[in-house]
PDB file of C-alpha atoms in Angstrom:
ATOM      1  CA  MET A   1       0.423  -0.255  -0.196  1.00 55.00           C
ATOM      2  CA  ASP A   2       1.538   3.446  -1.072  1.00 58.00           C
ATOM      3  CA  VAL A   3       0.709   5.184   2.422  1.00 60.00           C
ATOM      4  CA  MET A   4       1.851   8.239  -0.398  1.00 63.00           C
ATOM      5  CA  HIS A   5      -1.081   8.826  -1.917  1.00 81.00           C
ATOM      6  CA  TRP A   6      -3.414   8.122   1.290  1.00 87.00           C
ATOM      7  CA  SER A   7      -5.216  11.301   3.440  1.00 87.00           C
ATOM      8  CA  TRP A   8      -6.573  11.571   6.267  1.00 86.00           C
ATOM      9  CA  ARG A   9      -8.818  14.138   4.674  1.00 81.00           C
ATOM     10  CA  ARG A  10     -11.243  12.294   2.135  1.00 85.00           C
ATOM     11  CA  GLY A  11     -13.634   9.539   3.188  1.00 88.00           C
ATOM     12  CA  GLU A  12     -16.027  11.080   5.374  1.00 91.00           C
ATOM     13  CA  VAL A  13     -18.902  10.020   3.834  1.00 93.00           C
ATOM     14  CA  SER A  14     -17.715   6.346   4.056  1.00 93.00           C
ATOM     15  CA  THR A  15     -16.405   6.959   7.671  1.00 94.00           C
ATOM     16  CA  VAL A  16     -20.266   8.136   8.760  1.00 95.00           C
ATOM     17  CA  LEU A  17     -21.704   5.134   7.226  1.00 96.00           C
ATOM     18  CA  ALA A  18     -18.761   3.060   9.077  1.00 96.00           C
ATOM     19  CA  GLY A  19     -19.411   4.722  12.272  1.00 96.00           C
ATOM     20  CA  PHE A  20     -23.358   3.991  11.513  1.00 96.00           C
ATOM     21  CA  VAL A  21     -23.090   0.747  10.750  1.00 96.00           C
ATOM     22  CA  ALA A  22     -21.067  -0.181  14.218  1.00 96.00           C
ATOM     23  CA  VAL A  23     -23.861   1.932  16.363  1.00 96.00           C
ATOM     24  CA  LEU A  24     -26.668  -0.405  14.829  1.00 95.00           C
ATOM     25  CA  LEU A  25     -25.018  -3.550  15.464  1.00 94.00           C
ATOM     26  CA  ALA A  26     -23.887  -2.282  18.976  1.00 93.00           C
ATOM     27  CA  ALA A  27     -27.512  -0.833  19.978  1.00 93.00           C
ATOM     28  CA  PRO A  28     -30.074  -2.670  17.588  1.00 92.00           C
ATOM     29  CA  ARG A  29     -32.996  -1.168  19.513  1.00 89.00           C
ATOM     30  CA  ALA A  30     -32.273   2.165  18.866  1.00 89.00           C
ATOM     31  CA  VAL A  31     -33.922   0.983  15.377  1.00 91.00           C
ATOM     32  CA  PRO A  32     -37.665   2.024  16.591  1.00 88.00           C
ATOM     33  CA  ASP A  33     -40.200  -0.587  16.146  1.00 83.00           C
ATOM     34  CA  GLY A  34     -43.270   1.386  15.457  1.00 76.00           C
ATOM     35  CA  ALA A  35     -45.741   0.344  12.762  1.00 71.00           C
ATOM     36  CA  GLY A  36     -44.855  -3.190  10.818  1.00 77.00           C
ATOM     37  CA  HIS A  37     -42.355  -4.080  13.551  1.00 86.00           C
ATOM     38  CA  LEU A  38     -39.294  -2.550  11.389  1.00 86.00           C
ATOM     39  CA  GLY A  39     -37.167  -2.830  14.938  1.00 91.00           C
ATOM     40  CA  SER A  40     -38.068  -6.622  15.386  1.00 91.00           C
ATOM     41  CA  LEU A  41     -37.359  -7.241  11.380  1.00 89.00           C
ATOM     42  CA  PHE A  42     -33.989  -5.638  11.492  1.00 91.00           C
ATOM     43  CA  GLU A  43     -33.191  -7.785  14.656  1.00 92.00           C
ATOM     44  CA  THR A  44     -33.759 -11.062  13.156  1.00 90.00           C
ATOM     45  CA  PHE A  45     -31.642 -10.687  10.271  1.00 91.00           C
ATOM     46  CA  LEU A  46     -28.847  -8.443  12.414  1.00 93.00           C
ATOM     47  CA  PRO A  47     -26.028 -11.047  11.743  1.00 93.00           C
ATOM     48  CA  TRP A  48     -26.331 -10.209   8.147  1.00 93.00           C
ATOM     49  CA  LEU A  49     -25.373  -6.436   8.813  1.00 94.00           C
ATOM     50  CA  CYS A  50     -21.401  -7.449   8.663  1.00 94.00           C
ATOM     51  CA  LEU A  51     -21.922  -7.797   4.533  1.00 95.00           C
ATOM     52  CA  ALA A  52     -21.814  -3.579   4.895  1.00 96.00           C
ATOM     53  CA  ILE A  53     -18.476  -4.130   6.335  1.00 96.00           C
ATOM     54  CA  PRO A  54     -16.516  -5.533   2.788  1.00 96.00           C
ATOM     55  CA  VAL A  55     -18.422  -2.313   1.378  1.00 96.00           C
ATOM     56  CA  LEU A  56     -17.424   0.137   3.587  1.00 96.00           C
ATOM     57  CA  PHE A  57     -13.150  -0.899   3.200  1.00 96.00           C
ATOM     58  CA  GLU A  58     -13.852  -1.410  -0.664  1.00 94.00           C
ATOM     59  CA  ALA A  59     -14.646   2.570  -0.049  1.00 94.00           C
ATOM     60  CA  ALA A  60     -11.964   3.433   1.927  1.00 93.00           C
ATOM     61  CA  LEU A  61      -9.470   1.615  -0.787  1.00 92.00           C
ATOM     62  CA  LEU A  62     -11.022   3.854  -3.659  1.00 91.00           C
ATOM     63  CA  ARG A  63     -11.072   6.980  -1.960  1.00 88.00           C
ATOM     64  CA  ARG A  64      -7.618   5.838   0.110  1.00 91.00           C
ATOM     65  CA  SER A  65      -9.016   7.475   3.024  1.00 93.00           C
ATOM     66  CA  LEU A  66      -6.951   6.576   6.084  1.00 93.00           C
ATOM     67  CA  LEU A  67      -9.757   7.722   8.253  1.00 93.00           C
ATOM     68  CA  ALA A  68     -12.081   5.897   6.795  1.00 94.00           C
ATOM     69  CA  LEU A  69     -10.295   2.468   7.058  1.00 94.00           C
ATOM     70  CA  LEU A  70      -9.804   2.972  10.230  1.00 94.00           C
ATOM     71  CA  SER A  71     -13.609   3.599  10.491  1.00 96.00           C
ATOM     72  CA  ALA A  72     -14.056   0.090   8.773  1.00 96.00           C
ATOM     73  CA  LEU A  73     -12.590  -1.261  12.024  1.00 96.00           C
ATOM     74  CA  LEU A  74     -15.687  -0.427  14.446  1.00 96.00           C
ATOM     75  CA  PRO A  75     -17.977  -2.511  12.439  1.00 96.00           C
ATOM     76  CA  VAL A  76     -15.745  -5.609  12.519  1.00 96.00           C
ATOM     77  CA  VAL A  77     -15.287  -5.250  16.303  1.00 95.00           C
ATOM     78  CA  ALA A  78     -19.343  -4.332  16.918  1.00 95.00           C
ATOM     79  CA  TRP A  79     -19.637  -7.833  15.145  1.00 93.00           C
ATOM     80  CA  LEU A  80     -17.200  -9.875  16.708  1.00 91.00           C
ATOM     81  CA  GLY A  81     -18.462  -9.085  20.349  1.00 88.00           C
ATOM     82  CA  LEU A  82     -21.820 -10.049  19.092  1.00 86.00           C
ATOM     83  CA  PHE A  83     -21.363 -13.107  16.904  1.00 86.00           C
ATOM     84  CA  GLY A  84     -17.420 -13.711  17.180  1.00 76.00           C
ATOM     85  CA  GLY A  85     -17.797 -16.695  19.663  1.00 67.00           C
ATOM     86  CA  VAL A  86     -18.622 -18.695  16.733  1.00 62.00           C
ATOM     87  CA  LEU A  87     -15.256 -18.443  15.121  1.00 59.00           C
ATOM     88  CA  THR A  88     -13.332 -19.548  18.728  1.00 58.00           C
ATOM     89  CA  GLY A  89     -14.131 -23.063  18.383  1.00 52.00           C
ATOM     90  CA  ALA A  90     -16.067 -25.724  20.334  1.00 55.00           C
ATOM     91  CA  GLY A  91     -14.481 -27.848  22.843  1.00 59.00           C
ATOM     92  CA  ALA A  92     -15.787 -26.812  26.151  1.00 74.00           C
ATOM     93  CA  ALA A  93     -16.990 -29.195  28.310  1.00 87.00           C
ATOM     94  CA  HIS A  94     -20.324 -30.447  28.465  1.00 93.00           C
ATOM     95  CA  ASP A  95     -22.532 -32.383  30.553  1.00 96.00           C
ATOM     96  CA  LEU A  96     -25.585 -33.279  28.532  1.00 97.00           C
ATOM     97  CA  THR A  97     -26.140 -32.875  24.746  1.00 98.00           C
ATOM     98  CA  VAL A  98     -29.799 -31.826  23.697  1.00 98.00           C
ATOM     99  CA  VAL A  99     -31.748 -31.413  20.410  1.00 98.00           C
ATOM    100  CA  GLN A 100     -34.023 -28.926  19.594  1.00 98.00           C
ATOM    101  CA  HIS A 101     -35.928 -29.455  15.644  1.00 98.00           C
ATOM    102  CA  ASN A 102     -39.381 -28.431  14.555  1.00 98.00           C
ATOM    103  CA  ALA A 103     -39.983 -31.488  12.875  1.00 98.00           C
ATOM    104  CA  ALA A 104     -42.890 -30.202  10.576  1.00 98.00           C
ATOM    105  CA  ASP A 105     -46.604 -32.028  10.523  1.00 97.00           C
ATOM    106  CA  ASP A 106     -46.097 -32.844   6.906  1.00 97.00           C
ATOM    107  CA  ASN A 107     -42.120 -34.632   7.189  1.00 98.00           C
ATOM    108  CA  PRO A 108     -42.820 -37.639   4.833  1.00 97.00           C
ATOM    109  CA  ASP A 109     -39.975 -39.170   7.070  1.00 97.00           C
ATOM    110  CA  PRO A 110     -40.673 -39.226  10.582  1.00 98.00           C
ATOM    111  CA  VAL A 111     -37.994 -42.514  10.379  1.00 98.00           C
ATOM    112  CA  GLY A 112     -35.213 -40.887   8.855  1.00 98.00           C
ATOM    113  CA  THR A 113     -35.732 -37.380  10.914  1.00 98.00           C
ATOM    114  CA  ALA A 114     -35.648 -39.344  14.311  1.00 98.00           C
ATOM    115  CA  GLU A 115     -32.632 -41.476  12.919  1.00 97.00           C
ATOM    116  CA  ALA A 116     -31.140 -38.394  12.065  1.00 97.00           C
ATOM    117  CA  LEU A 117     -31.298 -36.647  15.408  1.00 98.00           C
ATOM    118  CA  MET A 118     -29.671 -39.736  17.102  1.00 98.00           C
ATOM    119  CA  ASP A 119     -26.561 -39.830  15.782  1.00 98.00           C
ATOM    120  CA  VAL A 120     -25.458 -37.302  18.196  1.00 98.00           C
ATOM    121  CA  GLU A 121     -26.316 -39.560  21.597  1.00 98.00           C
ATOM    122  CA  PRO A 122     -28.976 -36.913  22.527  1.00 98.00           C
ATOM    123  CA  ASP A 123     -29.727 -36.951  26.375  1.00 98.00           C
ATOM    124  CA  LEU A 124     -32.745 -34.611  25.501  1.00 98.00           C
ATOM    125  CA  VAL A 125     -35.010 -34.563  22.132  1.00 98.00           C
ATOM    126  CA  ALA A 126     -37.608 -31.897  22.040  1.00 99.00           C
ATOM    127  CA  LEU A 127     -39.720 -31.992  18.738  1.00 98.00           C
ATOM    128  CA  GLU A 128     -42.470 -29.658  17.662  1.00 98.00           C
ATOM    129  CA  GLU A 129     -45.463 -29.785  15.042  1.00 98.00           C
ATOM    130  CA  ILE A 130     -46.125 -33.277  16.252  1.00 98.00           C
ATOM    131  CA  THR A 131     -49.205 -34.994  14.671  1.00 97.00           C
ATOM    132  CA  PRO A 132     -50.886 -37.262  16.748  1.00 96.00           C
ATOM    133  CA  GLU A 133     -50.087 -39.897  14.042  1.00 95.00           C
ATOM    134  CA  ALA A 134     -46.660 -39.410  13.774  1.00 97.00           C
ATOM    135  CA  ALA A 135     -46.067 -39.021  17.995  1.00 97.00           C
ATOM    136  CA  GLY A 136     -45.853 -43.095  18.291  1.00 97.00           C
ATOM    137  CA  VAL A 137     -43.407 -43.117  15.349  1.00 98.00           C
ATOM    138  CA  TYR A 138     -41.375 -40.738  16.570  1.00 98.00           C
ATOM    139  CA  THR A 139     -41.464 -42.562  20.354  1.00 98.00           C
ATOM    140  CA  ALA A 140     -40.752 -46.004  18.316  1.00 98.00           C
ATOM    141  CA  ALA A 141     -37.582 -44.436  16.232  1.00 98.00           C
ATOM    142  CA  LEU A 142     -35.828 -42.196  18.796  1.00 98.00           C
ATOM    143  CA  GLY A 143     -35.704 -45.470  21.130  1.00 98.00           C
ATOM    144  CA  LEU A 144     -35.339 -43.273  23.974  1.00 98.00           C
ATOM    145  CA  PRO A 145     -37.205 -44.984  27.461  1.00 98.00           C
ATOM    146  CA  PHE A 146     -38.951 -41.750  28.775  1.00 98.00           C
ATOM    147  CA  HIS A 147     -41.078 -39.066  26.816  1.00 98.00           C
ATOM    148  CA  VAL A 148     -44.146 -36.621  27.522  1.00 98.00           C
ATOM    149  CA  VAL A 149     -46.351 -35.300  24.256  1.00 98.00           C
ATOM    150  CA  HIS A 150     -48.737 -32.501  24.845  1.00 97.00           C
ATOM    151  CA  GLY A 151     -50.252 -31.188  22.294  1.00 97.00           C
ATOM    152  CA  THR A 152     -48.278 -30.684  19.261  1.00 98.00           C
ATOM    153  CA  VAL A 153     -44.791 -30.804  21.574  1.00 98.00           C
ATOM    154  CA  GLY A 154     -43.081 -33.363  22.584  1.00 98.00           C
ATOM    155  CA  LEU A 155     -40.033 -34.048  25.049  1.00 98.00           C
ATOM    156  CA  TRP A 156     -38.012 -37.748  24.587  1.00 98.00           C
ATOM    157  CA  SER A 157     -35.208 -37.914  27.209  1.00 98.00           C
ATOM    158  CA  LYS A 158     -32.148 -40.594  28.477  1.00 98.00           C
ATOM    159  CA  HIS A 159     -33.113 -39.446  31.770  1.00 98.00           C
ATOM    160  CA  PRO A 160     -36.641 -40.103  33.810  1.00 98.00           C
ATOM    161  CA  ILE A 161     -39.241 -37.562  33.342  1.00 98.00           C
ATOM    162  CA  LEU A 162     -40.390 -37.084  37.394  1.00 97.00           C
ATOM    163  CA  ASP A 163     -43.487 -34.613  36.337  1.00 97.00           C
ATOM    164  CA  ALA A 164     -44.734 -33.319  32.900  1.00 98.00           C
ATOM    165  CA  ARG A 165     -48.028 -30.936  32.162  1.00 98.00           C
ATOM    166  CA  ALA A 166     -49.001 -28.541  29.514  1.00 98.00           C
ATOM    167  CA  LEU A 167     -47.865 -25.077  29.158  1.00 98.00           C
ATOM    168  CA  ASP A 168     -50.741 -22.409  28.488  1.00 97.00           C
ATOM    169  CA  ILE A 169     -48.876 -20.054  26.215  1.00 98.00           C
ATOM    170  CA  ARG A 170     -52.160 -19.353  24.032  1.00 97.00           C
ATOM    171  CA  PRO A 171     -52.299 -15.985  22.713  1.00 96.00           C
ATOM    172  CA  ALA A 172     -55.858 -14.043  22.855  1.00 93.00           C
ATOM    173  CA  GLY A 173     -58.710 -15.116  20.696  1.00 90.00           C
ATOM    174  CA  VAL A 174     -56.619 -18.654  20.157  1.00 91.00           C
ATOM    175  CA  GLY A 175     -58.654 -22.178  20.528  1.00 88.00           C
ATOM    176  CA  GLY A 176     -58.464 -24.436  23.362  1.00 84.00           C
ATOM    177  CA  ASP A 177     -57.297 -27.295  21.372  1.00 89.00           C
ATOM    178  CA  TRP A 178     -53.520 -24.887  20.665  1.00 94.00           C
ATOM    179  CA  SER A 179     -51.191 -26.628  22.959  1.00 97.00           C
ATOM    180  CA  ARG A 180     -47.942 -26.023  21.723  1.00 98.00           C
ATOM    181  CA  GLY A 181     -45.819 -25.933  25.480  1.00 98.00           C
ATOM    182  CA  LEU A 182     -44.703 -28.404  28.202  1.00 98.00           C
ATOM    183  CA  ARG A 183     -43.292 -28.363  31.059  1.00 98.00           C
ATOM    184  CA  ALA A 184     -40.774 -31.294  32.278  1.00 98.00           C
ATOM    185  CA  GLU A 185     -39.236 -32.101  35.423  1.00 98.00           C
ATOM    186  CA  VAL A 186     -36.359 -34.096  34.439  1.00 98.00           C
ATOM    187  CA  ARG A 187     -33.834 -36.224  36.391  1.00 98.00           C
ATOM    188  CA  LEU A 188     -30.308 -34.729  35.292  1.00 95.00           C
ATOM    189  CA  SER A 189     -26.700 -35.171  37.051  1.00 88.00           C
ATOM    190  CA  GLY A 190     -28.441 -35.755  40.499  1.00 92.00           C
ATOM    191  CA  ARG A 191     -30.764 -32.379  40.301  1.00 96.00           C
ATOM    192  CA  ASN A 192     -34.275 -31.627  39.245  1.00 98.00           C
ATOM    193  CA  VAL A 193     -34.072 -29.333  36.022  1.00 98.00           C
ATOM    194  CA  ALA A 194     -37.175 -27.885  34.510  1.00 98.00           C
ATOM    195  CA  VAL A 195     -37.795 -28.496  30.475  1.00 98.00           C
ATOM    196  CA  TYR A 196     -39.513 -26.133  28.830  1.00 99.00           C
ATOM    197  CA  VAL A 197     -40.509 -27.107  25.286  1.00 98.00           C
ATOM    198  CA  ALA A 198     -42.342 -23.822  23.283  1.00 98.00           C
ATOM    199  CA  HIS A 199     -43.565 -23.505  19.893  1.00 98.00           C
ATOM    200  CA  LEU A 200     -44.596 -19.504  19.307  1.00 98.00           C
ATOM    201  CA  PRO A 201     -46.872 -18.459  16.619  1.00 97.00           C
ATOM    202  CA  SER A 202     -45.236 -17.752  13.330  1.00 94.00           C
ATOM    203  CA  VAL A 203     -44.507 -14.440  12.372  1.00 90.00           C
ATOM    204  CA  ARG A 204     -46.118 -13.177   8.531  1.00 83.00           C
ATOM    205  CA  LEU A 205     -44.167 -10.059   6.684  1.00 78.00           C
ATOM    206  CA  GLY A 206     -46.945  -8.355   4.771  1.00 66.00           C
ATOM    207  CA  VAL A 207     -47.304  -5.342   2.625  1.00 56.00           C
ATOM    208  CA  ARG A 208     -50.079  -4.320   4.693  1.00 59.00           C
ATOM    209  CA  ALA A 209     -49.203  -5.426   8.189  1.00 60.00           C
ATOM    210  CA  GLY A 210     -45.066  -5.434   7.800  1.00 71.00           C
ATOM    211  CA  PHE A 211     -43.717  -7.711  10.463  1.00 82.00           C
ATOM    212  CA  ASP A 212     -47.032  -9.043  12.314  1.00 89.00           C
ATOM    213  CA  VAL A 213     -45.441  -9.890  15.259  1.00 93.00           C
ATOM    214  CA  ALA A 214     -48.582  -9.907  17.431  1.00 92.00           C
ATOM    215  CA  ARG A 215     -49.202 -13.123  18.571  1.00 95.00           C
ATOM    216  CA  ARG A 216     -45.529 -14.396  18.735  1.00 97.00           C
ATOM    217  CA  ASP A 217     -45.160 -11.574  21.522  1.00 97.00           C
ATOM    218  CA  GLU A 218     -47.802 -11.909  23.291  1.00 97.00           C
ATOM    219  CA  SER A 219     -46.824 -15.814  23.176  1.00 98.00           C
ATOM    220  CA  ALA A 220     -43.658 -14.725  24.412  1.00 98.00           C
ATOM    221  CA  VAL A 221     -44.843 -12.578  27.565  1.00 98.00           C
ATOM    222  CA  LEU A 222     -46.851 -15.806  28.327  1.00 98.00           C
ATOM    223  CA  LEU A 223     -43.769 -17.971  28.408  1.00 98.00           C
ATOM    224  CA  GLY A 224     -41.378 -15.778  29.908  1.00 98.00           C
ATOM    225  CA  GLU A 225     -43.944 -15.265  33.050  1.00 98.00           C
ATOM    226  CA  ALA A 226     -43.949 -19.263  33.478  1.00 98.00           C
ATOM    227  CA  LEU A 227     -40.110 -18.772  33.168  1.00 98.00           C
ATOM    228  CA  SER A 228     -39.956 -16.253  35.846  1.00 98.00           C
ATOM    229  CA  GLY A 229     -41.806 -18.597  38.049  1.00 98.00           C
ATOM    230  CA  GLU A 230     -40.507 -21.618  37.678  1.00 98.00           C
ATOM    231  CA  PRO A 231     -39.442 -22.998  41.753  1.00 98.00           C
ATOM    232  CA  LEU A 232     -36.517 -25.109  40.291  1.00 98.00           C
ATOM    233  CA  GLY A 233     -33.235 -23.317  39.829  1.00 97.00           C
ATOM    234  CA  THR A 234     -31.727 -24.892  36.784  1.00 98.00           C
ATOM    235  CA  VAL A 235     -33.836 -24.517  33.829  1.00 98.00           C
ATOM    236  CA  ILE A 236     -33.626 -25.701  30.121  1.00 98.00           C
ATOM    237  CA  LEU A 237     -35.843 -24.100  27.090  1.00 98.00           C
ATOM    238  CA  LEU A 238     -36.020 -25.666  23.983  1.00 98.00           C
ATOM    239  CA  GLY A 239     -38.672 -24.439  21.118  1.00 98.00           C
ATOM    240  CA  ASP A 240     -39.220 -22.946  17.503  1.00 98.00           C
ATOM    241  CA  LEU A 241     -39.677 -19.484  18.943  1.00 98.00           C
ATOM    242  CA  ASN A 242     -40.017 -17.893  15.644  1.00 97.00           C
ATOM    243  CA  GLY A 243     -37.146 -15.183  16.098  1.00 95.00           C
ATOM    244  CA  THR A 244     -33.574 -14.337  16.990  1.00 95.00           C
ATOM    245  CA  VAL A 245     -31.992 -14.027  20.388  1.00 93.00           C
ATOM    246  CA  ASP A 246     -31.568 -10.328  18.852  1.00 93.00           C
ATOM    247  CA  ASP A 247     -35.174 -10.121  18.518  1.00 95.00           C
ATOM    248  CA  ARG A 248     -37.296  -7.841  21.299  1.00 95.00           C
ATOM    249  CA  GLY A 249     -40.226  -9.313  20.485  1.00 95.00           C
ATOM    250  CA  LEU A 250     -38.870 -11.904  22.200  1.00 97.00           C
ATOM    251  CA  ARG A 251     -36.795 -10.073  25.495  1.00 97.00           C
ATOM    252  CA  PRO A 252     -39.619 -11.494  28.119  1.00 98.00           C
ATOM    253  CA  VAL A 253     -37.408 -14.992  27.522  1.00 98.00           C
ATOM    254  CA  THR A 254     -34.302 -13.294  27.253  1.00 97.00           C
ATOM    255  CA  ALA A 255     -34.766 -11.672  30.412  1.00 97.00           C
ATOM    256  CA  VAL A 256     -34.900 -14.516  32.414  1.00 98.00           C
ATOM    257  CA  LEU A 257     -32.684 -16.717  30.641  1.00 98.00           C
ATOM    258  CA  THR A 258     -29.105 -16.976  28.933  1.00 95.00           C
ATOM    259  CA  PRO A 259     -29.335 -17.481  25.415  1.00 91.00           C
ATOM    260  CA  ALA A 260     -26.700 -19.615  22.861  1.00 83.00           C
ATOM    261  CA  ARG A 261     -25.799 -16.464  20.977  1.00 65.00           C
ATOM    262  CA  SER A 262     -22.296 -16.794  20.224  1.00 62.00           C
ATOM    263  CA  ASP A 263     -23.161 -19.672  17.576  1.00 70.00           C
ATOM    264  CA  LEU A 264     -24.828 -18.215  14.293  1.00 84.00           C
ATOM    265  CA  ALA A 265     -26.623 -22.167  13.628  1.00 92.00           C
ATOM    266  CA  PHE A 266     -28.971 -20.751  11.537  1.00 95.00           C
ATOM    267  CA  SER A 267     -32.009 -23.032  11.413  1.00 97.00           C
ATOM    268  CA  TRP A 268     -34.173 -21.587   8.589  1.00 96.00           C
ATOM    269  CA  PRO A 269     -35.278 -22.009   6.338  1.00 97.00           C
ATOM    270  CA  ALA A 270     -33.570 -25.494   5.711  1.00 97.00           C
ATOM    271  CA  ALA A 271     -32.790 -24.941   2.040  1.00 95.00           C
ATOM    272  CA  LEU A 272     -31.054 -21.858   2.453  1.00 95.00           C
ATOM    273  CA  PRO A 273     -31.081 -20.884   6.357  1.00 96.00           C
ATOM    274  CA  VAL A 274     -30.563 -17.170   7.286  1.00 95.00           C
ATOM    275  CA  ALA A 275     -31.511 -16.878  10.576  1.00 95.00           C
ATOM    276  CA  ARG A 276     -31.335 -18.919  13.931  1.00 96.00           C
ATOM    277  CA  ILE A 277     -35.510 -19.414  15.570  1.00 97.00           C
ATOM    278  CA  ASP A 278     -34.859 -22.365  17.039  1.00 98.00           C
ATOM    279  CA  GLN A 279     -33.547 -21.778  20.528  1.00 97.00           C
ATOM    280  CA  VAL A 280     -31.921 -23.422  23.180  1.00 97.00           C
ATOM    281  CA  MET A 281     -31.249 -21.209  26.468  1.00 98.00           C
ATOM    282  CA  THR A 282     -30.716 -21.768  29.835  1.00 98.00           C
ATOM    283  CA  ARG A 283     -30.755 -20.787  33.871  1.00 98.00           C
ATOM    284  CA  SER A 284     -28.448 -22.017  36.159  1.00 97.00           C
ATOM    285  CA  ALA A 285     -26.385 -24.064  32.910  1.00 97.00           C
ATOM    286  CA  THR A 286     -24.127 -23.011  30.435  1.00 95.00           C
ATOM    287  CA  VAL A 287     -24.530 -23.418  26.408  1.00 95.00           C
ATOM    288  CA  THR A 288     -21.421 -24.063  25.497  1.00 93.00           C
ATOM    289  CA  ARG A 289     -21.612 -24.862  21.644  1.00 93.00           C
ATOM    290  CA  VAL A 290     -24.745 -24.643  19.521  1.00 94.00           C
ATOM    291  CA  TRP A 291     -24.750 -26.476  15.632  1.00 95.00           C
ATOM    292  CA  PRO A 292     -27.168 -27.066  13.284  1.00 96.00           C
ATOM    293  CA  LEU A 293     -27.661 -30.607  11.958  1.00 98.00           C
ATOM    294  CA  PRO A 294     -28.313 -32.076   8.011  1.00 97.00           C
ATOM    295  CA  ALA A 295     -31.396 -31.455   6.734  1.00 98.00           C
ATOM    296  CA  THR A 296     -34.401 -34.087   7.210  1.00 98.00           C
ATOM    297  CA  GLY A 297     -38.053 -33.298   6.081  1.00 96.00           C
ATOM    298  CA  SER A 298     -38.633 -30.246   7.449  1.00 98.00           C
ATOM    299  CA  ASP A 299     -38.790 -26.596   6.664  1.00 97.00           C
ATOM    300  CA  HIS A 300     -36.121 -26.090   9.829  1.00 98.00           C
ATOM    301  CA  LEU A 301     -33.313 -28.238  10.363  1.00 98.00           C
ATOM    302  CA  PRO A 302     -32.504 -29.462  13.321  1.00 98.00           C
ATOM    303  CA  LEU A 303     -30.372 -27.981  16.195  1.00 97.00           C
ATOM    304  CA  ALA A 304     -28.236 -29.805  18.367  1.00 97.00           C
ATOM    305  CA  ALA A 305     -26.390 -28.349  21.456  1.00 96.00           C
ATOM    306  CA  HIS A 306     -24.063 -29.071  24.642  1.00 96.00           C
ATOM    307  CA  ILE A 307     -25.006 -27.987  28.166  1.00 96.00           C
ATOM    308  CA  ARG A 308     -22.783 -27.545  31.261  1.00 96.00           C
ATOM    309  CA  LEU A 309     -24.496 -27.516  34.502  1.00 96.00           C
ATOM    310  CA  ASP A 310     -23.440 -24.890  37.052  1.00 93.00           C
ATOM    311  CA  ALA A 311     -21.972 -26.760  40.061  1.00 85.00           C
ATOM    312  CA  THR A 312     -25.196 -25.443  42.302  1.00 66.00           C
ATOM    313  CA  THR A 313     -28.299 -27.882  42.715  1.00 50.00           C
ATOM    314  CA  ALA A 314     -30.344 -25.223  44.042  1.00 48.00           C
TER     315      ALA A 314
END
């Protein structure tokens, strides 16, 4: 690089844009939600803001601006602060392996799906969009000794399920046959752990309604309230939350549990994943790694995660 032809006086526009991108990464909630919930939509695809970084560096090089070149490092630092954990490897110790998967109610191959999920030898498997006809097929194919199904969500476990009940996270106006949540008490590593499985309502993107997340957000509030009132100290949440951990609509949940946010692990859509809307979150435990598994007959990719339980047993 010939520094003799570079200047500190050029590239003001690129410098401002770099600062703007860095601020958006550091404080995405600065984007107002307003009509159409544009803030939630922006947060859903927040990791992809990294695509602006090479453009900023290219602009700095074209303008031969030292100021713009240094400023382009700001969004790099901000992005790494949020998502850089994906670059640090996956060697952390763990106590159990879990799998989360929206298996799709129209999945043409539940047996093959179950076999694929068992490749990682999970301790827990959470499934959503389970039809009554498929529930028995999954139970037989997974081959795990304990299971519980409520409505369209289920949990299969290597470890004893001591208690289980349906969890009502229905938004207003939804009928009683809508059952997409459960809470189970599982005996893990000498302690009782509360394991939640949830499938929040889908979101819609349209010209008139914008990013329609009203029902999803309402269910998230109900789920957050249940988690806040959970008496057991150790909690694991597995589910299709139809939102990323950066989405402000999931704040009622992420405020009380710790999400696995350092690994991108995009899970949807399966054909070309652009967002992780399937989640593994914990309390008094740490998700040390989360990664996508190969595609099944669903429009979601399965997620596997390693979890390390805290030393306390409260």
